[in-house]
PDB file of C-alpha atoms in Angstrom:
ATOM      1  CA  UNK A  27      -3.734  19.626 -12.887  1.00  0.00           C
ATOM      2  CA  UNK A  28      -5.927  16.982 -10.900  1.00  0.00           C
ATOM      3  CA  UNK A  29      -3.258  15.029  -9.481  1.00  0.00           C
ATOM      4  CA  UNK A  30      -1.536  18.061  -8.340  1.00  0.00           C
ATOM      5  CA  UNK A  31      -4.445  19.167  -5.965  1.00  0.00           C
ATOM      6  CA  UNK A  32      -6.797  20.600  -8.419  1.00  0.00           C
ATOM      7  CA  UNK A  33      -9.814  18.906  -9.688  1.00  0.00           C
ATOM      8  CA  UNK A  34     -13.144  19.829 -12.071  1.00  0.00           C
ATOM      9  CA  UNK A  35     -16.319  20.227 -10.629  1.00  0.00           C
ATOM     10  CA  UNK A  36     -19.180  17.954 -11.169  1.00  0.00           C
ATOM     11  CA  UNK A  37     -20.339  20.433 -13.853  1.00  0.00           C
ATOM     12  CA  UNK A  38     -17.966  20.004 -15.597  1.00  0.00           C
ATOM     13  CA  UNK A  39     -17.140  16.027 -15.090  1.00  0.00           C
ATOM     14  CA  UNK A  40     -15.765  14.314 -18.497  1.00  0.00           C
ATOM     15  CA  UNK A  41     -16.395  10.425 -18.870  1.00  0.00           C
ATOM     16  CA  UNK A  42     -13.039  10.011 -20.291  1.00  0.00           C
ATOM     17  CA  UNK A  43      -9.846   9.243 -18.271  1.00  0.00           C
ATOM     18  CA  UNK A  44      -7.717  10.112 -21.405  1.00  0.00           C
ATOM     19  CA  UNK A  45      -7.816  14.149 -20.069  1.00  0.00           C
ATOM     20  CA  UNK A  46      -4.181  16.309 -20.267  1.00  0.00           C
ATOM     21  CA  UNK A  47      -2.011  15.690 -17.603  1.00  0.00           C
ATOM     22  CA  UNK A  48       0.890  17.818 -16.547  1.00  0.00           C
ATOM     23  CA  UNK A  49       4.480  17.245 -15.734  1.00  0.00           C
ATOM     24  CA  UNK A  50       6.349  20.698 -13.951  1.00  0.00           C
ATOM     25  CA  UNK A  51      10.101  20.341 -14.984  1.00  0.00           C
ATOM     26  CA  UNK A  52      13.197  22.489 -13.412  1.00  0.00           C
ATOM     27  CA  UNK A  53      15.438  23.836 -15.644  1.00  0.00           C
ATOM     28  CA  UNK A  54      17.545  20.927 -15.572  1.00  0.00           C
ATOM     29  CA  UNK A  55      14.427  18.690 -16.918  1.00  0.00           C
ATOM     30  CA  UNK A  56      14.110  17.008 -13.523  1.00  0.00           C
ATOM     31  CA  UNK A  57      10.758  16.592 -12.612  1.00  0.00           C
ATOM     32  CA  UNK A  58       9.305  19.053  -9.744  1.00  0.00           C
ATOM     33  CA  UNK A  59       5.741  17.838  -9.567  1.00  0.00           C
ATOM     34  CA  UNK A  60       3.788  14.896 -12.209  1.00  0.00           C
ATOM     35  CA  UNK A  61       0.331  14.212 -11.726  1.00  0.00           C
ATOM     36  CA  UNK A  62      -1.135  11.253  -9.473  1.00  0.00           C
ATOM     37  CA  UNK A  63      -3.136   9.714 -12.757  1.00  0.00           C
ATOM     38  CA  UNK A  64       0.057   9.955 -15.041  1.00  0.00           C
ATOM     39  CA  UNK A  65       2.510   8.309 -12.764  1.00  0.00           C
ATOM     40  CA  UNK A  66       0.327   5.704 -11.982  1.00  0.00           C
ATOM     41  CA  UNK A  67      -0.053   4.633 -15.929  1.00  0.00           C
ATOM     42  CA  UNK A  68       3.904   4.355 -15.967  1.00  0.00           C
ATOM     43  CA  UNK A  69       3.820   1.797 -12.984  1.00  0.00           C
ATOM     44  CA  UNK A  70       5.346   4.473 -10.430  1.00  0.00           C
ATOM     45  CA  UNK A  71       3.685   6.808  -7.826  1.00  0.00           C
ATOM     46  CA  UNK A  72       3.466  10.230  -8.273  1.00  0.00           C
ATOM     47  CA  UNK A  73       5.959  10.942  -4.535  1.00  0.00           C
ATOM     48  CA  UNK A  74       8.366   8.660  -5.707  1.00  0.00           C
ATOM     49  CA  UNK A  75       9.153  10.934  -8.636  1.00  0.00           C
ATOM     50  CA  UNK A  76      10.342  13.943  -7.623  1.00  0.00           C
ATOM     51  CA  UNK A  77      14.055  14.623  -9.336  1.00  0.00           C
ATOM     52  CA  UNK A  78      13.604  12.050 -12.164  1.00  0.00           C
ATOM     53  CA  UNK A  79      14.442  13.239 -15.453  1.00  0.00           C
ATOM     54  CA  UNK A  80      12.380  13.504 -17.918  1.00  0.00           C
ATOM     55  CA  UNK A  81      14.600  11.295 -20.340  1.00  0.00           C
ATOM     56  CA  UNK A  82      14.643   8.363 -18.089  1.00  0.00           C
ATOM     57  CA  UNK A  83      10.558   7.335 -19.301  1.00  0.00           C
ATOM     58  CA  UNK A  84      10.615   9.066 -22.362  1.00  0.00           C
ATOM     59  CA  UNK A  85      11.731   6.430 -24.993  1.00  0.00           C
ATOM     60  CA  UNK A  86      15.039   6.383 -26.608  1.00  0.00           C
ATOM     61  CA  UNK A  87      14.088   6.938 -30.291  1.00  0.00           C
ATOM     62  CA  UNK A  88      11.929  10.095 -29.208  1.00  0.00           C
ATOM     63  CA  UNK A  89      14.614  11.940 -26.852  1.00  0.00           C
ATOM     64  CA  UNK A  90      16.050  13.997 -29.376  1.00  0.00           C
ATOM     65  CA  UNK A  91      12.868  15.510 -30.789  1.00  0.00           C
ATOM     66  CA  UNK A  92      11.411  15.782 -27.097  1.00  0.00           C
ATOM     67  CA  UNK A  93      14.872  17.717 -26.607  1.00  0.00           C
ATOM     68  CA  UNK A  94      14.716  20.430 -29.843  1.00  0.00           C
ATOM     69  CA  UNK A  95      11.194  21.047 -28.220  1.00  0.00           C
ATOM     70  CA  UNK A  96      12.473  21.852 -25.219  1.00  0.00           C
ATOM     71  CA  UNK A  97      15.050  24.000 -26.447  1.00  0.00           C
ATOM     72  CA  UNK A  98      12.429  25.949 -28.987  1.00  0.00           C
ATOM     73  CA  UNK A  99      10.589  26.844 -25.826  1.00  0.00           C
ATOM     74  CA  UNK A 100      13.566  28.325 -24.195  1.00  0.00           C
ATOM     75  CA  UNK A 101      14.802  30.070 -27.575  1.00  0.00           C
ATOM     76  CA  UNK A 102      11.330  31.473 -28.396  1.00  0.00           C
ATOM     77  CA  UNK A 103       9.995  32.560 -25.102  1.00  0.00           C
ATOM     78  CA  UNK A 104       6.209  32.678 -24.401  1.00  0.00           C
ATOM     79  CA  UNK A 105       5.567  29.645 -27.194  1.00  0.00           C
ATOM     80  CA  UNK A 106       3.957  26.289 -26.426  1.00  0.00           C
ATOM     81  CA  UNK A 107       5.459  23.272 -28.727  1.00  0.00           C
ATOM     82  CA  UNK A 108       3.584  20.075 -29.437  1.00  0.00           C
ATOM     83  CA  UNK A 109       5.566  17.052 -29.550  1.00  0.00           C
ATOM     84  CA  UNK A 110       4.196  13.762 -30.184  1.00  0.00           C
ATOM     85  CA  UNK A 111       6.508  10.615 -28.282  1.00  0.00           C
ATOM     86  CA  UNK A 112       6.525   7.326 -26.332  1.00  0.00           C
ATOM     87  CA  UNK A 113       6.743   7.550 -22.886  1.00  0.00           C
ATOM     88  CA  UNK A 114       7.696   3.575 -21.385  1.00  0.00           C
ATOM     89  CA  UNK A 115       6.229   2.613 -18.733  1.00  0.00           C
ATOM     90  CA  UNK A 116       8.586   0.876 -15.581  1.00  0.00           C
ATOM     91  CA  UNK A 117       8.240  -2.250 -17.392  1.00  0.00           C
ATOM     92  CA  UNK A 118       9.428  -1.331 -20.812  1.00  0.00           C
ATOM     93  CA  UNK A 119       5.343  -1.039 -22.217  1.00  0.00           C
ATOM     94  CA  UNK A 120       4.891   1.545 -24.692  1.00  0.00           C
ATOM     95  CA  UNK A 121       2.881   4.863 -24.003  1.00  0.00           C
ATOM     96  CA  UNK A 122       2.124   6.876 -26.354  1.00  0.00           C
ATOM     97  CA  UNK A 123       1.037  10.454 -25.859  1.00  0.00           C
ATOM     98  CA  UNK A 124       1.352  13.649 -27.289  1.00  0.00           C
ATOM     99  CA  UNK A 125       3.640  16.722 -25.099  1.00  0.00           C
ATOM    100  CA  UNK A 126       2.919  20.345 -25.006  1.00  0.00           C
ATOM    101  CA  UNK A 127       5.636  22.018 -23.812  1.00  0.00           C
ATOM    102  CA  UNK A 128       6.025  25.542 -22.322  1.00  0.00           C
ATOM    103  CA  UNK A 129       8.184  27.351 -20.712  1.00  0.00           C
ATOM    104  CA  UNK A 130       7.929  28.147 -16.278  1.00  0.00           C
ATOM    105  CA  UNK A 131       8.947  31.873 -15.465  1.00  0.00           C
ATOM    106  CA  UNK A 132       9.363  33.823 -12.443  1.00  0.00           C
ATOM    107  CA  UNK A 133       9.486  37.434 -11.702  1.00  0.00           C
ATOM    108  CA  UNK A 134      13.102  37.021  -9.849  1.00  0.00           C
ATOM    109  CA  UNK A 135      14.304  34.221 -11.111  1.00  0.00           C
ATOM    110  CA  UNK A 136      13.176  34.200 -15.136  1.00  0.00           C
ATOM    111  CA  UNK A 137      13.198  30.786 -16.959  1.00  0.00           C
ATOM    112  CA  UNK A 138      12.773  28.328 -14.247  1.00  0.00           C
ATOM    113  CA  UNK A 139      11.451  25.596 -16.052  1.00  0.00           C
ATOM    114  CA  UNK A 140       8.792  23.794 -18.388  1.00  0.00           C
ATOM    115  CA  UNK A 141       5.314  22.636 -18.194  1.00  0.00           C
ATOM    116  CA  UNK A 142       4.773  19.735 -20.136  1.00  0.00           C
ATOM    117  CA  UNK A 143       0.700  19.051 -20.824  1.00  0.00           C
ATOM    118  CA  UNK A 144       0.452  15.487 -21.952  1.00  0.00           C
ATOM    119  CA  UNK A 145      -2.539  14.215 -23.558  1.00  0.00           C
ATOM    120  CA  UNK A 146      -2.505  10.153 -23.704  1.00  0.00           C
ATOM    121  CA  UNK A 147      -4.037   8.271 -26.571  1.00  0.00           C
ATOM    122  CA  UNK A 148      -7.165   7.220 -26.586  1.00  0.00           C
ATOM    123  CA  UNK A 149      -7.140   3.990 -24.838  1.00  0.00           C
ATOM    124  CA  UNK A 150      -3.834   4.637 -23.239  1.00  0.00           C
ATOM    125  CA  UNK A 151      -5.080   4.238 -19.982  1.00  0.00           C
ATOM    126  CA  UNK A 152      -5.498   0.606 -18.801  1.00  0.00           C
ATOM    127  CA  UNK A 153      -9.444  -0.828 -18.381  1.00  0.00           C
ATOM    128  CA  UNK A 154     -11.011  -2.591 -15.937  1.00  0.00           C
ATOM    129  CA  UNK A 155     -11.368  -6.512 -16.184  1.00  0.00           C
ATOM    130  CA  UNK A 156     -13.858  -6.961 -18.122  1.00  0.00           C
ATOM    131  CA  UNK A 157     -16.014  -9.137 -15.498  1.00  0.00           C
ATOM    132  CA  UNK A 158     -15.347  -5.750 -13.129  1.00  0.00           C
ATOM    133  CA  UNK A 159     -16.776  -3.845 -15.804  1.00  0.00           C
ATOM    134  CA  UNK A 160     -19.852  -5.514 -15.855  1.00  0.00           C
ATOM    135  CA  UNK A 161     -20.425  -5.861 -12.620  1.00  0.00           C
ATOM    136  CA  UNK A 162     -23.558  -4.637 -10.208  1.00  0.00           C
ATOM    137  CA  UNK A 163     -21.160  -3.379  -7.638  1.00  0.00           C
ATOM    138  CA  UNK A 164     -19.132  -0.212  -7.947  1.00  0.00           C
ATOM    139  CA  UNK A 165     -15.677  -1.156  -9.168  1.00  0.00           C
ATOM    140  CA  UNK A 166     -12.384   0.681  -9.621  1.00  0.00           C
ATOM    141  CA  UNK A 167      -8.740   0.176 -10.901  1.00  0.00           C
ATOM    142  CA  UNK A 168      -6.979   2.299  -8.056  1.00  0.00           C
ATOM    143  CA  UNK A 169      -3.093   2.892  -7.393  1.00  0.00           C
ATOM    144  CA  UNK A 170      -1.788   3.039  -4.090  1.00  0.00           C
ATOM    145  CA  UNK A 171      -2.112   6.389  -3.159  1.00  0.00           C
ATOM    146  CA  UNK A 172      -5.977   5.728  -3.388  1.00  0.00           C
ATOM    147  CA  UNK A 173      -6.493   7.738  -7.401  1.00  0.00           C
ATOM    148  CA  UNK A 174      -8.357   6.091  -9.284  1.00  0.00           C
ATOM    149  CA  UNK A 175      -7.698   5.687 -12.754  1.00  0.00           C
ATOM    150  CA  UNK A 176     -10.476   4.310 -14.187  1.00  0.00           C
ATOM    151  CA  UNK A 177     -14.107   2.938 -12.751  1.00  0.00           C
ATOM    152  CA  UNK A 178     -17.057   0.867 -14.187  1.00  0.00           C
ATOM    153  CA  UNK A 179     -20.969   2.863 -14.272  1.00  0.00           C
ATOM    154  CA  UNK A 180     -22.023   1.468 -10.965  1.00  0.00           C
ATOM    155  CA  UNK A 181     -18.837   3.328  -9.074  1.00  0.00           C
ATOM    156  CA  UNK A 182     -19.771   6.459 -11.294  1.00  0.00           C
ATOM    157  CA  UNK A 183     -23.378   6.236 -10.130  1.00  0.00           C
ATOM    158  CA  UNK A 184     -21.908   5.567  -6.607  1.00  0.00           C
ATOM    159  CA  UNK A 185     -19.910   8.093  -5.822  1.00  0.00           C
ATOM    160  CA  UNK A 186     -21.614  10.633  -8.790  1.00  0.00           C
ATOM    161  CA  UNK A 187     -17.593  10.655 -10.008  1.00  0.00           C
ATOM    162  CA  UNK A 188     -16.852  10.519 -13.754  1.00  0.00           C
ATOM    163  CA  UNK A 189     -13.725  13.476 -13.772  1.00  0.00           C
ATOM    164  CA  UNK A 190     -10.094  12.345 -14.570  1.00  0.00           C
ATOM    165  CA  UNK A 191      -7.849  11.098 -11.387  1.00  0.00           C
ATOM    166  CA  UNK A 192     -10.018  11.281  -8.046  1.00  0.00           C
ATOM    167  CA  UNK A 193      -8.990   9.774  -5.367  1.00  0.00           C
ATOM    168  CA  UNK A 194     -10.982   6.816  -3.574  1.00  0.00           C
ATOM    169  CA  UNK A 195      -9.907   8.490  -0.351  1.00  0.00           C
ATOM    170  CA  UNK A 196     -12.028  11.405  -0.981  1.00  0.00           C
ATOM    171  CA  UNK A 197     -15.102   9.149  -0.919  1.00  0.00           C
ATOM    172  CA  UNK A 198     -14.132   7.887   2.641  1.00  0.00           C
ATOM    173  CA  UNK A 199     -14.234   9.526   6.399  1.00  0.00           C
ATOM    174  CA  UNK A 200     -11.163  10.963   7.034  1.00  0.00           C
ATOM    175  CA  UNK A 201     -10.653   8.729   9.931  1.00  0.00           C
ATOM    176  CA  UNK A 202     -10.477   5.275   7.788  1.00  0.00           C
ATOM    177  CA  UNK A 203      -8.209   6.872   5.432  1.00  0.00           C
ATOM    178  CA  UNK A 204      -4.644   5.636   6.937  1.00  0.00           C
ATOM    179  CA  UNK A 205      -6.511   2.162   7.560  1.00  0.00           C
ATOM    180  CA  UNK A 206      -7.745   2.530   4.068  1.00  0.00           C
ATOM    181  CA  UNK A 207      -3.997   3.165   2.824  1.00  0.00           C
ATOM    182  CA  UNK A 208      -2.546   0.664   4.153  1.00  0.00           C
ATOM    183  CA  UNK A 209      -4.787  -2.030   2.653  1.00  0.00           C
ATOM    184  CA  UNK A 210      -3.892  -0.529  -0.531  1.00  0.00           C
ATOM    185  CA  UNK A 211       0.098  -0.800  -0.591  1.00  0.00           C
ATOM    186  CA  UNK A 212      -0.253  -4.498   1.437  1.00  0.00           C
ATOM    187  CA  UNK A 213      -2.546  -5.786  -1.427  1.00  0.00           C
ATOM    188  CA  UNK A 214      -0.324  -4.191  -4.514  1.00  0.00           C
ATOM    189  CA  UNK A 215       2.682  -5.638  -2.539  1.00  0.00           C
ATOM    190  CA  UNK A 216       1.415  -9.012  -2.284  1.00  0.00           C
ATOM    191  CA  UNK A 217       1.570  -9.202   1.794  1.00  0.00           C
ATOM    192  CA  UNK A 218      -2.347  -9.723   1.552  1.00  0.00           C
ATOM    193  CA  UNK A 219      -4.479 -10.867  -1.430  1.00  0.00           C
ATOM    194  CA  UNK A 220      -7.796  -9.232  -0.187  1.00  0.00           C
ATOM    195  CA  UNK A 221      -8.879  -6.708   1.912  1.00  0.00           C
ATOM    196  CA  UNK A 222     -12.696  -6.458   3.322  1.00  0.00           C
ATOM    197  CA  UNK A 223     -13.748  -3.679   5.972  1.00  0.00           C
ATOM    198  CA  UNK A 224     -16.736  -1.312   6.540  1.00  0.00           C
ATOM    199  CA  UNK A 225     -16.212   2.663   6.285  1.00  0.00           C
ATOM    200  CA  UNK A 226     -18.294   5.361   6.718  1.00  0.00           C
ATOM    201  CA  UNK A 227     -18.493   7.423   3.357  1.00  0.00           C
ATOM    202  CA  UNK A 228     -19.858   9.869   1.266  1.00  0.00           C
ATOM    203  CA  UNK A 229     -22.034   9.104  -1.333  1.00  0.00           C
ATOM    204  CA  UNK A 230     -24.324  10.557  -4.374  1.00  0.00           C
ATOM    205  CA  UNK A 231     -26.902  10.048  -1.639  1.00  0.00           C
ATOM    206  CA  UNK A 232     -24.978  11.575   1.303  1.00  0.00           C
ATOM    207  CA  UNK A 233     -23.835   9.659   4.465  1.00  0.00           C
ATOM    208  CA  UNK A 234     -23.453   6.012   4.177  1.00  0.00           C
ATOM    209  CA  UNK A 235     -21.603   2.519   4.901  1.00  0.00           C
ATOM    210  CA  UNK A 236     -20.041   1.165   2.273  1.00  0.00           C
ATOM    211  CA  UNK A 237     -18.230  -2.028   2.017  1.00  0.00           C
ATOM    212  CA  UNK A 238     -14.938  -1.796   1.096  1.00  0.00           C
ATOM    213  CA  UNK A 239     -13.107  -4.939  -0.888  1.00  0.00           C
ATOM    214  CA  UNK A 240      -9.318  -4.044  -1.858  1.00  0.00           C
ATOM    215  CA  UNK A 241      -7.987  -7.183  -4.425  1.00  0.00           C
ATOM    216  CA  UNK A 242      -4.333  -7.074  -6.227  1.00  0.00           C
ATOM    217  CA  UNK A 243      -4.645  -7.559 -10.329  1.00  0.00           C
ATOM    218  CA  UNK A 244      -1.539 -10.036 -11.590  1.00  0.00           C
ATOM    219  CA  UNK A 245      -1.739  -7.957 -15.033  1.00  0.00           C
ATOM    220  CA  UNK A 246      -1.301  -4.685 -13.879  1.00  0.00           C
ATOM    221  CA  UNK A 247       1.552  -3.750 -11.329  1.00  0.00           C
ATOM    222  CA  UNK A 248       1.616  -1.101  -9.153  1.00  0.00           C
ATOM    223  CA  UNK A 249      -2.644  -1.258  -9.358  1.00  0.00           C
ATOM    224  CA  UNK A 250      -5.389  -2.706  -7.315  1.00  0.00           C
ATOM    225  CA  UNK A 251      -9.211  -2.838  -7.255  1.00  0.00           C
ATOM    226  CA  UNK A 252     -11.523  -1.798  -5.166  1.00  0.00           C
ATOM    227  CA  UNK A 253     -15.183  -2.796  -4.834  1.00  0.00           C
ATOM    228  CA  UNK A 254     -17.628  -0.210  -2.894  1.00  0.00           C
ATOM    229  CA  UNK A 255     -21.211  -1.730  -1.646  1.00  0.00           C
ATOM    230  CA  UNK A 256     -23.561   0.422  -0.334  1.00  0.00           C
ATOM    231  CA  UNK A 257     -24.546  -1.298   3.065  1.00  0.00           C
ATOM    232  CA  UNK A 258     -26.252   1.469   5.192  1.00  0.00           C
ATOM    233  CA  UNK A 259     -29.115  -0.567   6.318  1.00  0.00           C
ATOM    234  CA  UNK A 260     -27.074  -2.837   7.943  1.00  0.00           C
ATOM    235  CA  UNK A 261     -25.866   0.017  10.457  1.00  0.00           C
ATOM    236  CA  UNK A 262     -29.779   1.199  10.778  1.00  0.00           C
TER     237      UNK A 262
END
């Protein structure tokens, strides 16, 4: 689960950021834990979510079968159940994805809950601007707790990051990160249109200055963009 502290090694790096994303339910369906990358697709951050049920993004016409899966899983003990549904997004947009459900156990406790894998459609995830995706300078559609959820070639090359949900923050000395934050939430708030500063980071190369550009996007809510320029021989 990359958004829930786990991530692939460069190894094993996918170019894809359609990969399966989990959702850890209680008993009750509430949600205990979603991934970064998946709550940032349905406008909200990940934090936020904790004790939402799952019916309240899952879309109307899809609760009931969503539901008999559920309740297989807790009947038949030990099976996973594949669902296909809608999730909407916190401005009504449709999401489609496909749910594998199974069931959460504990020695002392028993049935404790589900796990709910979900796998978006291919080109579920939104894209770049297309004059982003073309550009020189490493780009990335980023949410405001800094994962990124997707990036054009020259970010990739960067930052030698193609896996599922990383977070820009990783890239950056710990040190800029609350600075770094900060920018983010003020620019997907609208308090600032544009944010420019210098940080040290780590790159494909090693050590380095980058420059940093944070810029709001009108189409997609909840996400910015950030720019990355590799400007180490300015600091020589």
């Amino acid at each position: 689960m990359q958004g829930l502290g786990r991530t692939r090694e460069d190894s094993e790096a996918v170019t894809s950021y359609s990969a399966p994303l989990d959702i850890l339910l209680d008993a009750g369906t509430r949600i205990v834990a979603i991934d970064a990358l998946l709550a940032a697709r349905l406008g909200r951050r990940a934090d936020t979510m904790s004790g939402t049920t799952l019916g309240t993004f899952v879309d109307p016409s899809d609760i009931d079968h969503v539901g008999a899966a559920l309740v297989a899983v807790v009947a038949e003990q030990g099976t996973t159940t594949s669902v296909p549904c809608v999730l909407r997004t916190i401005d009504g947009a449709p999401l489609p994805v496909t749910l594998d459900v199974a069931g959460r156990r504990s020695k002392v406790d028993g049935f404790v809950g589900f796990n709910l894998t979900v796998t978006l459609d291919e080109g579920a995830l939104p894209t770049l601007p297309e004059n982003l995706q073309r550009l020189a300078v490493a780009a990335a559609l980023v949410d405001t707790s800094g994962t990124v959820i997707n990036a054009n070639d020259a970010w990739r090359d960067l930052f030698h990051s193609t896996r599922p949900g990383p977070n820009v923050l990783d890239h950056i000395e710990e040190a800029h990160h609350h600075e770094l934050t900060a920018a983010l939430e003020r620019v997907e708030n609208g308090t600032l249109l544009t944010v420019r500063a210098e940080y040290r980071c780590t790159t494909r190369s090693g050590p380095a200055w980058c420059r940093i550009s944070v810029s709001g996007i009108d189409e997609t809510p909840g996400l910015v963009t950030v720019t990355a320029e590799d400007i180490s021989a300015e600091h020589l």
